[in-house]
CSV table of C-alpha atoms in Angstrom, one decimal:
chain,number,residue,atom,x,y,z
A,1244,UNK,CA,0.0,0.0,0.0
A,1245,UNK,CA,1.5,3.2,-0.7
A,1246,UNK,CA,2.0,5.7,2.6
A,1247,UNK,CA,1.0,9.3,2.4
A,1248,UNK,CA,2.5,12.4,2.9
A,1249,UNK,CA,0.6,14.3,5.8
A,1250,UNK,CA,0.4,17.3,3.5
A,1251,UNK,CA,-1.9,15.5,1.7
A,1252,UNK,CA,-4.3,14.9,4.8
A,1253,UNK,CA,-3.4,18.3,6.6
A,1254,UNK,CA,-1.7,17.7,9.6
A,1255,UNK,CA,1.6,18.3,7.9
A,1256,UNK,CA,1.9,20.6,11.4
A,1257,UNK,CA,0.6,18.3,14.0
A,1258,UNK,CA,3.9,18.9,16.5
A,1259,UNK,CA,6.7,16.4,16.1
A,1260,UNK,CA,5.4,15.2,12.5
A,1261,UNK,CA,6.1,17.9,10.1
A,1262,UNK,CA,7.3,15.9,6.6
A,1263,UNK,CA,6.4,12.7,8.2
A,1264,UNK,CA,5.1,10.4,6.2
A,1265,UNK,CA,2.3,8.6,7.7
A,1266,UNK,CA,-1.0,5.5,6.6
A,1267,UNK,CA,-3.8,6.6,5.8
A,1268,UNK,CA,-6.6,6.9,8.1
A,1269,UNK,CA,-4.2,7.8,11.2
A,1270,UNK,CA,-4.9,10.6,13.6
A,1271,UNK,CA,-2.3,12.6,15.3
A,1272,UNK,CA,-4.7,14.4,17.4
A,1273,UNK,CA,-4.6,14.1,21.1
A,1274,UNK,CA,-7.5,14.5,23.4
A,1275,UNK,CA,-7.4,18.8,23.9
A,1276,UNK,CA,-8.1,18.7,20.2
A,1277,UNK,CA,-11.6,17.1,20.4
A,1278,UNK,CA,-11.9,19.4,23.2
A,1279,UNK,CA,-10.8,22.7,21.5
A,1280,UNK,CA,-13.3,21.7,18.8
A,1281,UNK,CA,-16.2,21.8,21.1
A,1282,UNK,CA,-15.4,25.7,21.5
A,1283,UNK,CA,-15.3,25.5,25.4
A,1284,UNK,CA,-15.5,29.5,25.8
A,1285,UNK,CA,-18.7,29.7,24.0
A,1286,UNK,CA,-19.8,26.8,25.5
A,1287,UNK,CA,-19.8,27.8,28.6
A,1288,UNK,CA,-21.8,31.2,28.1
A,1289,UNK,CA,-24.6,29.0,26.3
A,1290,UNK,CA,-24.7,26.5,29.6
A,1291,UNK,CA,-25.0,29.5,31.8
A,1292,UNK,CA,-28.2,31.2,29.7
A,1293,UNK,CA,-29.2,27.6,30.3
A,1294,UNK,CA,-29.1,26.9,33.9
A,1295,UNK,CA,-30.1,30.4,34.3
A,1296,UNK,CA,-33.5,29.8,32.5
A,1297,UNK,CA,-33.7,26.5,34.6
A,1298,UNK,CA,-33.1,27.9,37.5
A,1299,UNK,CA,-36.1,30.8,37.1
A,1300,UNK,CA,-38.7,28.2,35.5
A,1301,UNK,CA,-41.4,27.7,37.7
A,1302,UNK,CA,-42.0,24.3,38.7
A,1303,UNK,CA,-39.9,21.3,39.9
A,1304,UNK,CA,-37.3,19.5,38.4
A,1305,UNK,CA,-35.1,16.6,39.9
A,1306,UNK,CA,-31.6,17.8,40.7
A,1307,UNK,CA,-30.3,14.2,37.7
A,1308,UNK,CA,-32.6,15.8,35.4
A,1309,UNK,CA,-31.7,19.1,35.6
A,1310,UNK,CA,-27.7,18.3,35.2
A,1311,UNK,CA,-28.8,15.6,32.2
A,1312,UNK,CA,-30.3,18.9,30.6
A,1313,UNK,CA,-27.7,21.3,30.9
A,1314,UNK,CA,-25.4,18.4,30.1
A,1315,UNK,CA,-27.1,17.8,27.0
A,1316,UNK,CA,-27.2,21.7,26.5
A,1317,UNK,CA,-23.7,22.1,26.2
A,1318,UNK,CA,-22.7,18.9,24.4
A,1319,UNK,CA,-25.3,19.9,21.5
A,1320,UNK,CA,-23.6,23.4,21.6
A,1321,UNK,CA,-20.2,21.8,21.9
A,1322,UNK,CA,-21.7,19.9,18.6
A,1323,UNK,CA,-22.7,22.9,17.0
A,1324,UNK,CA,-19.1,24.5,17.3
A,1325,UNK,CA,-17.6,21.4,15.9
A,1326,UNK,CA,-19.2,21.4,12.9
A,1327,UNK,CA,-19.0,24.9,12.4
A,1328,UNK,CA,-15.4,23.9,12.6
A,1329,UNK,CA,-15.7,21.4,9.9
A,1330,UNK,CA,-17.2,23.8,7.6
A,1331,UNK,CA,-15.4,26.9,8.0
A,1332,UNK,CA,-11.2,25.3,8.6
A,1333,UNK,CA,-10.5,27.3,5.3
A,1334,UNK,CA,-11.1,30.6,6.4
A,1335,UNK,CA,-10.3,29.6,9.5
A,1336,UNK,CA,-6.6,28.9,8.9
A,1337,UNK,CA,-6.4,32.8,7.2
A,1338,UNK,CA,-7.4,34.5,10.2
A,1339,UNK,CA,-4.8,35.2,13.1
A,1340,UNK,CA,-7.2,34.4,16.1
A,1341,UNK,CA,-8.4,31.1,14.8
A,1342,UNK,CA,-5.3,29.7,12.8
A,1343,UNK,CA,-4.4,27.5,15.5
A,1344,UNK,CA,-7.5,25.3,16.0
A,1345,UNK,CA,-7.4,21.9,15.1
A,1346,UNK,CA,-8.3,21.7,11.6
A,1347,UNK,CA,-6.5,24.5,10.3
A,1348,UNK,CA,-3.4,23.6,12.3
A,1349,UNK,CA,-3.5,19.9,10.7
A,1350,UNK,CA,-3.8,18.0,13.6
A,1351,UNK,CA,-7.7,16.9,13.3
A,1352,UNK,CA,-8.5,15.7,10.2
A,1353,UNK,CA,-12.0,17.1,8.1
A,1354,UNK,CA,-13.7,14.1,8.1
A,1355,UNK,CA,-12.8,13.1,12.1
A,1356,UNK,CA,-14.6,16.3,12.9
A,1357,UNK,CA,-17.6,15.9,11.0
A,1358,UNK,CA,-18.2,12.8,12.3
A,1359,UNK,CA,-17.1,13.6,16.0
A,1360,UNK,CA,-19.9,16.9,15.6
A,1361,UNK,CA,-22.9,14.7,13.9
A,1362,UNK,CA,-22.2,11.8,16.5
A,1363,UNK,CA,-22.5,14.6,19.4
A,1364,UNK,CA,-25.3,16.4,18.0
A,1365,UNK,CA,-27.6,13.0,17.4
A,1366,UNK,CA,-26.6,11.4,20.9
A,1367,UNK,CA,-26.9,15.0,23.2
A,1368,UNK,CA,-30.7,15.5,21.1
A,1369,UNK,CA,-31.5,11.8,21.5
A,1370,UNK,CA,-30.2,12.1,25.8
A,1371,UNK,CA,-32.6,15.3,26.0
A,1372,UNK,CA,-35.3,13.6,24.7
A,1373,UNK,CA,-35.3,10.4,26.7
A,1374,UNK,CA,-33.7,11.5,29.7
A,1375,UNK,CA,-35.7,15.4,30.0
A,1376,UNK,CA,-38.4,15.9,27.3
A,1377,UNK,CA,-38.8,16.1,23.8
A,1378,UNK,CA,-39.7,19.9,23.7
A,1379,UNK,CA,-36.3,20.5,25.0
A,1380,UNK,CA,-34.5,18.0,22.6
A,1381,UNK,CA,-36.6,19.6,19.7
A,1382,UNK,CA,-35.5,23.0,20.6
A,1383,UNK,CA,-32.0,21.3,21.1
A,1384,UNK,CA,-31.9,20.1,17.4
A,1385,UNK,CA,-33.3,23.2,16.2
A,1386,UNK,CA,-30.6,25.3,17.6
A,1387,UNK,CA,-27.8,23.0,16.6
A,1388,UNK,CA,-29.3,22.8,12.8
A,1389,UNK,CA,-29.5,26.9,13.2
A,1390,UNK,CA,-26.1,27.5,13.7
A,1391,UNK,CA,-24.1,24.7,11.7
A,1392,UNK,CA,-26.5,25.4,8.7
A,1393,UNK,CA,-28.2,28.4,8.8
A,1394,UNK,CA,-25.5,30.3,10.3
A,1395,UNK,CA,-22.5,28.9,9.6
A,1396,UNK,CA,-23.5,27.9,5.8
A,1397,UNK,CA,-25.8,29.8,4.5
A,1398,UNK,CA,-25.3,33.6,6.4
A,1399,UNK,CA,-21.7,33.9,7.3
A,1400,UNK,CA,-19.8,34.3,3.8
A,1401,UNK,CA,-22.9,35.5,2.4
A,1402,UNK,CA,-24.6,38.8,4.2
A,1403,UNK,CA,-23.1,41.4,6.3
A,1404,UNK,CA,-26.3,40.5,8.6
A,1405,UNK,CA,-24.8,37.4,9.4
A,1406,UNK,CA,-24.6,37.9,13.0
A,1407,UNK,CA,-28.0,39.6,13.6
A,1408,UNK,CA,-29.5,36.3,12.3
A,1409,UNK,CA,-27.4,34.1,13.1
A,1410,UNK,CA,-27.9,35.5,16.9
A,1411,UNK,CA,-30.7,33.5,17.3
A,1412,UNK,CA,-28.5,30.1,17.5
A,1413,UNK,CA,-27.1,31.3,20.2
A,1414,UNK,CA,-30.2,32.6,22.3
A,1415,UNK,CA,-32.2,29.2,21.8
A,1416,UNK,CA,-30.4,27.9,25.6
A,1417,UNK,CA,-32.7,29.9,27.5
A,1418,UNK,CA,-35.9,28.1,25.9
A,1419,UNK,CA,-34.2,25.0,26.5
A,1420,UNK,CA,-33.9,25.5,30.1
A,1421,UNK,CA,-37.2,27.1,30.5
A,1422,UNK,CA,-38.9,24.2,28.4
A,1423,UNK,CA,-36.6,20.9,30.0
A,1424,UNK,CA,-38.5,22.2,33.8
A,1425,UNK,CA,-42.2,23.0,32.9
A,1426,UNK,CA,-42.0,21.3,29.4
A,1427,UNK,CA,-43.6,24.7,27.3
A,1428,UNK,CA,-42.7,28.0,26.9
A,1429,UNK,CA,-43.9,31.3,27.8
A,1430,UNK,CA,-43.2,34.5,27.6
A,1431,UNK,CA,-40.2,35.2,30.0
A,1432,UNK,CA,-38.3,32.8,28.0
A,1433,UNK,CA,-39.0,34.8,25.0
A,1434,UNK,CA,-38.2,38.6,26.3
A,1435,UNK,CA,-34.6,36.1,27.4
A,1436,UNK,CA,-34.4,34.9,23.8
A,1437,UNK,CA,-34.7,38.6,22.6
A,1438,UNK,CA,-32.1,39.6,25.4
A,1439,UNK,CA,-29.7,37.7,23.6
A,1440,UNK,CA,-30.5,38.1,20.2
A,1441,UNK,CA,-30.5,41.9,20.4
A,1442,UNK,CA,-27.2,41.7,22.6
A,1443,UNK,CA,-25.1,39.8,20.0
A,1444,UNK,CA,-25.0,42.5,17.6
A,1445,UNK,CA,-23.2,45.5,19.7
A,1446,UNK,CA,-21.1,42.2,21.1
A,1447,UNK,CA,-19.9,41.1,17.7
A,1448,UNK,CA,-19.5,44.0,16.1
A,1449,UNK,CA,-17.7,45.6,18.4
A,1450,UNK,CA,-15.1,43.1,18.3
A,1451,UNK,CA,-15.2,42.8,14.1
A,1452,UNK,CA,-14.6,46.6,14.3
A,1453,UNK,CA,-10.9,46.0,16.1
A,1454,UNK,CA,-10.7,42.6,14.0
A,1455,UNK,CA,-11.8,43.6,10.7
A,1456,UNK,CA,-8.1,43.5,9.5
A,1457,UNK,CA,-8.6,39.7,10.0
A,1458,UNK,CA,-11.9,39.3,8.4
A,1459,UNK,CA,-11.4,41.4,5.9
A,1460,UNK,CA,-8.2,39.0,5.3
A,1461,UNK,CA,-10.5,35.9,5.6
A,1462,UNK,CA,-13.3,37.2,3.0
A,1463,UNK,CA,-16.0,37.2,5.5
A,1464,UNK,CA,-18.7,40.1,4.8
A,1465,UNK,CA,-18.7,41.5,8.5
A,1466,UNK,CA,-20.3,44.9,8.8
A,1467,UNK,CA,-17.4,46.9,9.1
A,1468,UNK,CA,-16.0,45.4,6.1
A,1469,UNK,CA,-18.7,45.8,4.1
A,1470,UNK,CA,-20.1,49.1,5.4
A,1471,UNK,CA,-17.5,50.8,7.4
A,1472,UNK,CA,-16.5,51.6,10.8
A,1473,UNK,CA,-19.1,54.7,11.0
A,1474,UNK,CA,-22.4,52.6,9.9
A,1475,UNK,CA,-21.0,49.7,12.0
A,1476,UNK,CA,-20.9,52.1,15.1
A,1477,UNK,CA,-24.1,53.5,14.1
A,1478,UNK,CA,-25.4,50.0,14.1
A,1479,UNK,CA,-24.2,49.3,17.4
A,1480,UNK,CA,-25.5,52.3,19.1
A,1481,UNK,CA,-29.1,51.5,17.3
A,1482,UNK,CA,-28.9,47.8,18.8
A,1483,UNK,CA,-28.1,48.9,22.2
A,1484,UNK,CA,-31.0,51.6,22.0
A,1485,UNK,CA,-33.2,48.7,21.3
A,1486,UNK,CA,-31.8,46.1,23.7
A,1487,UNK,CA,-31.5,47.9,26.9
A,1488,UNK,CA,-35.3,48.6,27.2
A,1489,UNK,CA,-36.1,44.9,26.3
A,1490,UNK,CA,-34.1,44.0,29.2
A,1491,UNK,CA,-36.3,46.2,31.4
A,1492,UNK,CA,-39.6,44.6,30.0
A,1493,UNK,CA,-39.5,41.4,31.9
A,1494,UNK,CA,-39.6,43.6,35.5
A,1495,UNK,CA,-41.9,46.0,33.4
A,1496,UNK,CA,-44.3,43.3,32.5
A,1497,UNK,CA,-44.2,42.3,36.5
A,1498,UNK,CA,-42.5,38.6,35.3
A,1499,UNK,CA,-39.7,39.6,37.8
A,1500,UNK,CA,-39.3,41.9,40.9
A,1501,UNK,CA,-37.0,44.8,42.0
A,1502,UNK,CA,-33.7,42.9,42.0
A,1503,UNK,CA,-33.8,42.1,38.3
A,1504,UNK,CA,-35.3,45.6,37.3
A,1505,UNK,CA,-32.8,47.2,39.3
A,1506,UNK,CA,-30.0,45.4,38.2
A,1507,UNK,CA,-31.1,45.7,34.0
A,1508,UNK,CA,-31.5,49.5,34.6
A,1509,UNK,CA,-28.5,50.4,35.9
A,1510,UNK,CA,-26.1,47.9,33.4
A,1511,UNK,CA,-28.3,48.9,30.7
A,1512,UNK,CA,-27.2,52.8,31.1
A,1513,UNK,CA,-23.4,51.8,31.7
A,1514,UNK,CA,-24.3,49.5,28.1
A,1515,UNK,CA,-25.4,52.8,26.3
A,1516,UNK,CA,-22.7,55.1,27.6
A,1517,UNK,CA,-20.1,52.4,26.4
A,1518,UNK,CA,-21.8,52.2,23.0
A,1519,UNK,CA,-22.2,56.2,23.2
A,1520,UNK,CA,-18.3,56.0,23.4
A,1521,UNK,CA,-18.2,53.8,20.5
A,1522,UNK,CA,-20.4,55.6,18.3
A,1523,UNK,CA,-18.2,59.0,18.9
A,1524,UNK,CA,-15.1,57.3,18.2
A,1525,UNK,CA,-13.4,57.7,14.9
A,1526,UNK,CA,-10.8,55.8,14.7
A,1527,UNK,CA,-9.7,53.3,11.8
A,1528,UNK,CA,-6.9,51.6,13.2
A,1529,UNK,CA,-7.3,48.5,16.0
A,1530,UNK,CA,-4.3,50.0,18.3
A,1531,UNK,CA,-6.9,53.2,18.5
A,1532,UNK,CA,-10.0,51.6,19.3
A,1533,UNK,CA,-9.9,51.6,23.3
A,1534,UNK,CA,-13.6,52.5,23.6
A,1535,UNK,CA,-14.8,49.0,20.8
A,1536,UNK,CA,-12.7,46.9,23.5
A,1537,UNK,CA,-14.1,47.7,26.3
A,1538,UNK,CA,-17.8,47.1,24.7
A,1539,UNK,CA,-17.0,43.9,23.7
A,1540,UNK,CA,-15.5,43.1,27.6
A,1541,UNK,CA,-18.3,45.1,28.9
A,1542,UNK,CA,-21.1,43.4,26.6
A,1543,UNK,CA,-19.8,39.8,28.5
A,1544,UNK,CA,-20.1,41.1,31.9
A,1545,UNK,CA,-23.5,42.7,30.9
A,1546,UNK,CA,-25.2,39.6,29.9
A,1547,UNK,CA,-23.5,37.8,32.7
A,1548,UNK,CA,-25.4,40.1,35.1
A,1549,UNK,CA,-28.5,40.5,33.5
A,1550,UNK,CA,-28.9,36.6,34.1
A,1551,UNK,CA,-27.6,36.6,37.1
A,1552,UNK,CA,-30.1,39.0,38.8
A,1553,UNK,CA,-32.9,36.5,36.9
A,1554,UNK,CA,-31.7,33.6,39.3
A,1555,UNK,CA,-31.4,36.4,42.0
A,1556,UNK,CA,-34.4,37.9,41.6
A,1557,UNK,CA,-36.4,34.9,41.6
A,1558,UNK,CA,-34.1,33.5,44.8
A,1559,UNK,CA,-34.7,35.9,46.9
A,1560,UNK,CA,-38.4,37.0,45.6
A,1561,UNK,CA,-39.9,33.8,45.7
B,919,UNK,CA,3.0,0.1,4.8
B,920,UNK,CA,5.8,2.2,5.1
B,921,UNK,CA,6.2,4.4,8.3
B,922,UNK,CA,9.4,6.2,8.7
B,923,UNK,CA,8.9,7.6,12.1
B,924,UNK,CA,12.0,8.1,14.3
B,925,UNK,CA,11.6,6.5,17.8
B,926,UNK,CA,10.7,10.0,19.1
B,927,UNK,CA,7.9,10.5,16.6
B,928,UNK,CA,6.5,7.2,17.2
B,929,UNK,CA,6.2,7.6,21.1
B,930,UNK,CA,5.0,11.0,20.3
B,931,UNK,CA,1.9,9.0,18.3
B,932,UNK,CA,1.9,6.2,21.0
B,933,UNK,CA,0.9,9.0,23.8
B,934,UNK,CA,-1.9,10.6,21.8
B,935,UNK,CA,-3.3,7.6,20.9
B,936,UNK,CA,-3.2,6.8,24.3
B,937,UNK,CA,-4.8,10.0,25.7
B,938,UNK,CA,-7.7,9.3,23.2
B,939,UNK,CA,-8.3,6.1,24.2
B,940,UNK,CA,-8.3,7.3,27.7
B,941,UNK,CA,-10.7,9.9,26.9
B,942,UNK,CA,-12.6,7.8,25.0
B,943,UNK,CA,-13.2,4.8,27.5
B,944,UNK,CA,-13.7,8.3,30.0
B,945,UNK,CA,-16.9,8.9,28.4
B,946,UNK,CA,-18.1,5.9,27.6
B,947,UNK,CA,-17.8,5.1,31.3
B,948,UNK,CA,-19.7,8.4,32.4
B,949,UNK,CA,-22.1,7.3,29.4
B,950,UNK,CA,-23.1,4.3,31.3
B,951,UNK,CA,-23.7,6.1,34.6
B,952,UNK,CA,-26.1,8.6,32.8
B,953,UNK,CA,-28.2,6.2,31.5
B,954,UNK,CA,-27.9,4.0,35.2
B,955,UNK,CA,-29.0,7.6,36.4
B,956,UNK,CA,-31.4,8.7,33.7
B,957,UNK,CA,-33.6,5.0,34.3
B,958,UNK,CA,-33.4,5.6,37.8
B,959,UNK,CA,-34.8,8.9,38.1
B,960,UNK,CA,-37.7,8.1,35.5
B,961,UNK,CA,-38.2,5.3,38.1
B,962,UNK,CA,-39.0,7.2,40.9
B,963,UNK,CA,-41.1,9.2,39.1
């Protein structure tokens, strides 16, 4: 049989094996590869919208059932960012912040991840709907399909609006909480769907305006590559105008108390005097755009609160 | 099948191989106890 170069399979820079020549069908990655695939960092913001949503839900859910939820949450996520992975290691590898991940480094090969991110998608959808419900696992499968299709395949290379709609994959968790305790969903899951859907723009543009370099690099029609810095801050500042007052509308709409009003008040004006800073600043080059960076660090910290005083709230209200 | 590996490179391979099976056999493991725990619970109920 004849061996092949691991050019030929891209993991010509797995460490230790550069211009080895190796059989086909052999992987050189080690276990923190199948981990980095899962994207751990958005992983763990998607099981904490989650847990938050489980945590507010009225109703009673055993402790096994709750962890086999969130569990199943953030393995279908984990699923999601593998094969979003899969699909997008070309641009990947262009682009300075993402170079390094497995596929575009070489040591995971296509077909591994497509296979790992389909096996983990079908078992974490099947595991929600046997162990938890199958409103939860539906809503599970929906999200996953959302952002490894919708998202990743059909919006990103296409649309400068890639992110707006594209959002939504990432605000599904909430519902899935919400709907794996009291097995619908009503409208306080909803305003938290819209909480994160309206947040993701000011979060990801902000952080495409002091990346754009890279995007621009990678061909992927982000707004400020497309439109420019000014109608990308503009865009931002709209957003925020939009999304602080939906925060407010869950207290407003007396589905929370005093804590959570409170607390979506006073992060919401710190939100729109960050974005105010944003949409004054002028600059064009990365090293110059202070005010976009601490948005984007902000805009974590933000939604991190805002869900936080949600538990809170209903903690020490009910 | 030629494999020209130097020793180095092949207990380089030997060790990630052996840190998948590892994590493998890890989750298959916890895989088990899910479904122990997932029949239990729906028991009780």
């Amino acid at each position: 049989m004849a061996s092949r170069s691991l050019t030929g399979v891209g993991v010509a820079a797995a460490p230790g094996f550069a211009a080895v020549v190796a059989p086909p069908g052999v992987s050189f990655a080690d276990w923190r590869d199948y981990l980095a695939l899962l994207k751990p960092r958005v992983m763990s913001l998607v099981v904490f919208s989650a847990a938050c949503a489980l945590l507010t839900a009225p109703g009673h859910i055993h402790p096994f059932t709750a962890f086999v939820a969130i569990l199943c949450v953030a393995v279908g996520a984990g699923a999601a960012g593998a094969l979003n992975q899969y699909y997008e290691a070309d641009i990947d590898a262009l682009m300075k912040r993402t170079a390094d991940r497995p596929l575009p480094a070489g040591r995971v090969a296509p077909e591994e991840a497509l296979a790992f991110g389909v096996a983990l998608a079908v078992g974490s959808v099947a595991v929600m709907g046997l162990g938890v419900n199958w409103l939860a696992a539906a809503i599970l499968a929906g999200s996953i399909l959302f952002y490894a299709v919708v998202y990743t395949v059909w919006l990103k290379r296409r649309t400068p609006q890639n992110i707006v709609i594209g959002g939504a994959a990432g605000a599904f968790p909430p519902l899935i909480g919400w709907a794996a305790v009291t097995g619908d969903v009503t409208t306080l899951p909803w305003l938290m769907f819209a909480i994160i859907f309206l947040w993701t723009p000011p979060h990801f543009w902000s952080l495409a305006l002091f990346m754009e370099a890279d995007y621009a690099k990678a061909g992927v029609p982000m707004l400020p590559v497309v439109a420019g810095e000014a109608a990308t801050r503009r865009q931002i500042m709209l957003y925020t105008l939009v999304l602080v007052p939906v925060t407010v509308l869950p207290w407003l709409l007396g589905l929370t108390g005093w804590v959570y009003g409170a607390t979506a008040i006073a992060t919401g004006a710190i939100f729109i005097v960050r974005a105010m800073a944003v949409a004054r600043n002028t600059a064009t080059r990365a090293a110059e755009m202070a005010p976009e960076k601490r948005l984007f660090k902000y805009s974590l910290l933000y939604l991190f609160l805002i869900f936080a005083a949600l538990v809170a709230d209903h903690v020490i209200l009910s | 099948m030629k494999v020209d590996w130097t020793p180095e490179q092949t207990n380089e391979f030997n060790r990630r191989r052996r840190s998948r099976n590892l994590a493998l056999g890890l989750f298959l493991g916890c895989l088990v106890i899910l479904f122990f725990g997932i029949t239990v619970v729906r028991m009780i109920k």
